[in-house]
């Protein structure tokens, strides 16, 4: 069973659709490309605003899956 404990983390919102949000911590991969991750809106909570750094409540299993920094 996946851990559903939630944590609040700061993520920049890049894009939003009806079902998901594209976020980044601002980190880049070895090629210098910014690492961006899609998160399902059904799994997160927070005031999501495109182009802003937002405080997002996210379950621990989703943090671990995407290697986010807490």
PDB file of C-alpha atoms in Angstrom:
ATOM      1  CA  UNK A   1       0.000   0.000   0.000  1.00  0.00           C
ATOM      2  CA  UNK A   2       1.299   3.433  -0.912  1.00  0.00           C
ATOM      3  CA  UNK A   3       1.893   6.045   1.773  1.00  0.00           C
ATOM      4  CA  UNK A   4      -0.837   8.687   1.590  1.00  0.00           C
ATOM      5  CA  UNK A   5       0.726  11.060   4.141  1.00  0.00           C
ATOM      6  CA  UNK A   6       0.914  14.483   2.481  1.00  0.00           C
ATOM      7  CA  UNK A   7       3.597  17.150   2.557  1.00  0.00           C
ATOM      8  CA  UNK A   8       3.554  20.755   1.397  1.00  0.00           C
ATOM      9  CA  UNK A   9       6.262  21.543  -1.138  1.00  0.00           C
ATOM     10  CA  UNK A  10       7.001  24.541  -3.358  1.00  0.00           C
ATOM     11  CA  UNK A  11       6.769  23.863  -7.077  1.00  0.00           C
ATOM     12  CA  UNK A  12       6.649  26.178 -10.074  1.00  0.00           C
ATOM     13  CA  UNK A  13       3.524  25.607 -12.147  1.00  0.00           C
ATOM     14  CA  UNK A  14       4.379  25.514 -15.854  1.00  0.00           C
ATOM     15  CA  UNK A  15       1.054  24.436 -17.387  1.00  0.00           C
ATOM     16  CA  UNK A  16      -2.378  23.273 -16.252  1.00  0.00           C
ATOM     17  CA  UNK A  17      -5.112  21.215 -17.910  1.00  0.00           C
ATOM     18  CA  UNK A  18      -8.477  20.018 -16.598  1.00  0.00           C
ATOM     19  CA  UNK A  19      -6.870  16.864 -15.169  1.00  0.00           C
ATOM     20  CA  UNK A  20      -3.195  17.559 -14.530  1.00  0.00           C
ATOM     21  CA  UNK A  21      -0.593  20.187 -13.805  1.00  0.00           C
ATOM     22  CA  UNK A  22       2.962  20.415 -15.174  1.00  0.00           C
ATOM     23  CA  UNK A  23       5.408  21.449 -12.447  1.00  0.00           C
ATOM     24  CA  UNK A  24       9.123  21.903 -11.885  1.00  0.00           C
ATOM     25  CA  UNK A  25      11.461  22.350  -8.938  1.00  0.00           C
ATOM     26  CA  UNK A  26      13.727  24.337 -11.251  1.00  0.00           C
ATOM     27  CA  UNK A  27      16.293  21.548 -11.516  1.00  0.00           C
ATOM     28  CA  UNK A  28      17.913  20.526 -14.796  1.00  0.00           C
ATOM     29  CA  UNK A  29      19.023  17.174 -16.170  1.00  0.00           C
ATOM     30  CA  UNK A  30      22.567  16.366 -17.342  1.00  0.00           C
ATOM     31  CA  UNK A  31      21.784  17.973 -20.718  1.00  0.00           C
ATOM     32  CA  UNK A  32      20.749  21.271 -19.127  1.00  0.00           C
ATOM     33  CA  UNK A  33      17.043  20.769 -19.830  1.00  0.00           C
ATOM     34  CA  UNK A  34      14.649  21.747 -17.032  1.00  0.00           C
ATOM     35  CA  UNK A  35      13.041  18.718 -15.380  1.00  0.00           C
ATOM     36  CA  UNK A  36       9.246  18.979 -15.553  1.00  0.00           C
ATOM     37  CA  UNK A  37       6.694  16.490 -14.215  1.00  0.00           C
ATOM     38  CA  UNK A  38       2.954  16.065 -14.783  1.00  0.00           C
ATOM     39  CA  UNK A  39       0.917  15.592 -11.582  1.00  0.00           C
ATOM     40  CA  UNK A  40      -2.732  14.493 -11.570  1.00  0.00           C
ATOM     41  CA  UNK A  41      -4.970  17.151 -10.012  1.00  0.00           C
ATOM     42  CA  UNK A  42      -6.883  14.359  -8.279  1.00  0.00           C
ATOM     43  CA  UNK A  43      -3.779  13.632  -6.141  1.00  0.00           C
ATOM     44  CA  UNK A  44      -2.729  17.154  -5.106  1.00  0.00           C
ATOM     45  CA  UNK A  45      -4.160  20.188  -3.322  1.00  0.00           C
ATOM     46  CA  UNK A  46      -3.249  23.860  -3.342  1.00  0.00           C
ATOM     47  CA  UNK A  47      -3.829  27.160  -5.078  1.00  0.00           C
ATOM     48  CA  UNK A  48      -2.481  26.310  -8.523  1.00  0.00           C
ATOM     49  CA  UNK A  49      -1.532  29.319 -10.636  1.00  0.00           C
ATOM     50  CA  UNK A  50       0.404  28.971 -13.894  1.00  0.00           C
ATOM     51  CA  UNK A  51       3.675  30.895 -13.929  1.00  0.00           C
ATOM     52  CA  UNK A  52       3.941  31.045 -10.126  1.00  0.00           C
ATOM     53  CA  UNK A  53       5.720  29.065  -7.439  1.00  0.00           C
ATOM     54  CA  UNK A  54       2.891  27.462  -5.468  1.00  0.00           C
ATOM     55  CA  UNK A  55       2.627  25.581  -2.177  1.00  0.00           C
ATOM     56  CA  UNK A  56       1.222  22.191  -3.158  1.00  0.00           C
ATOM     57  CA  UNK A  57       0.113  19.403  -0.817  1.00  0.00           C
ATOM     58  CA  UNK A  58       1.266  16.151  -2.357  1.00  0.00           C
ATOM     59  CA  UNK A  59       1.217  12.550  -1.083  1.00  0.00           C
ATOM     60  CA  UNK A  60       4.526  11.019  -0.026  1.00  0.00           C
ATOM     61  CA  UNK A  61       4.355   8.254  -2.652  1.00  0.00           C
ATOM     62  CA  UNK A  62       4.098  10.868  -5.428  1.00  0.00           C
ATOM     63  CA  UNK A  63       7.014  12.826  -3.962  1.00  0.00           C
ATOM     64  CA  UNK A  64       9.128   9.652  -3.931  1.00  0.00           C
ATOM     65  CA  UNK A  65       8.039   8.622  -7.443  1.00  0.00           C
ATOM     66  CA  UNK A  66       9.183  11.981  -8.851  1.00  0.00           C
ATOM     67  CA  UNK A  67      12.251  12.476  -6.594  1.00  0.00           C
ATOM     68  CA  UNK A  68      10.994  15.817  -5.286  1.00  0.00           C
ATOM     69  CA  UNK A  69      12.857  17.566  -2.482  1.00  0.00           C
ATOM     70  CA  UNK A  70      10.848  17.951   0.732  1.00  0.00           C
TER      71      UNK A  70
END
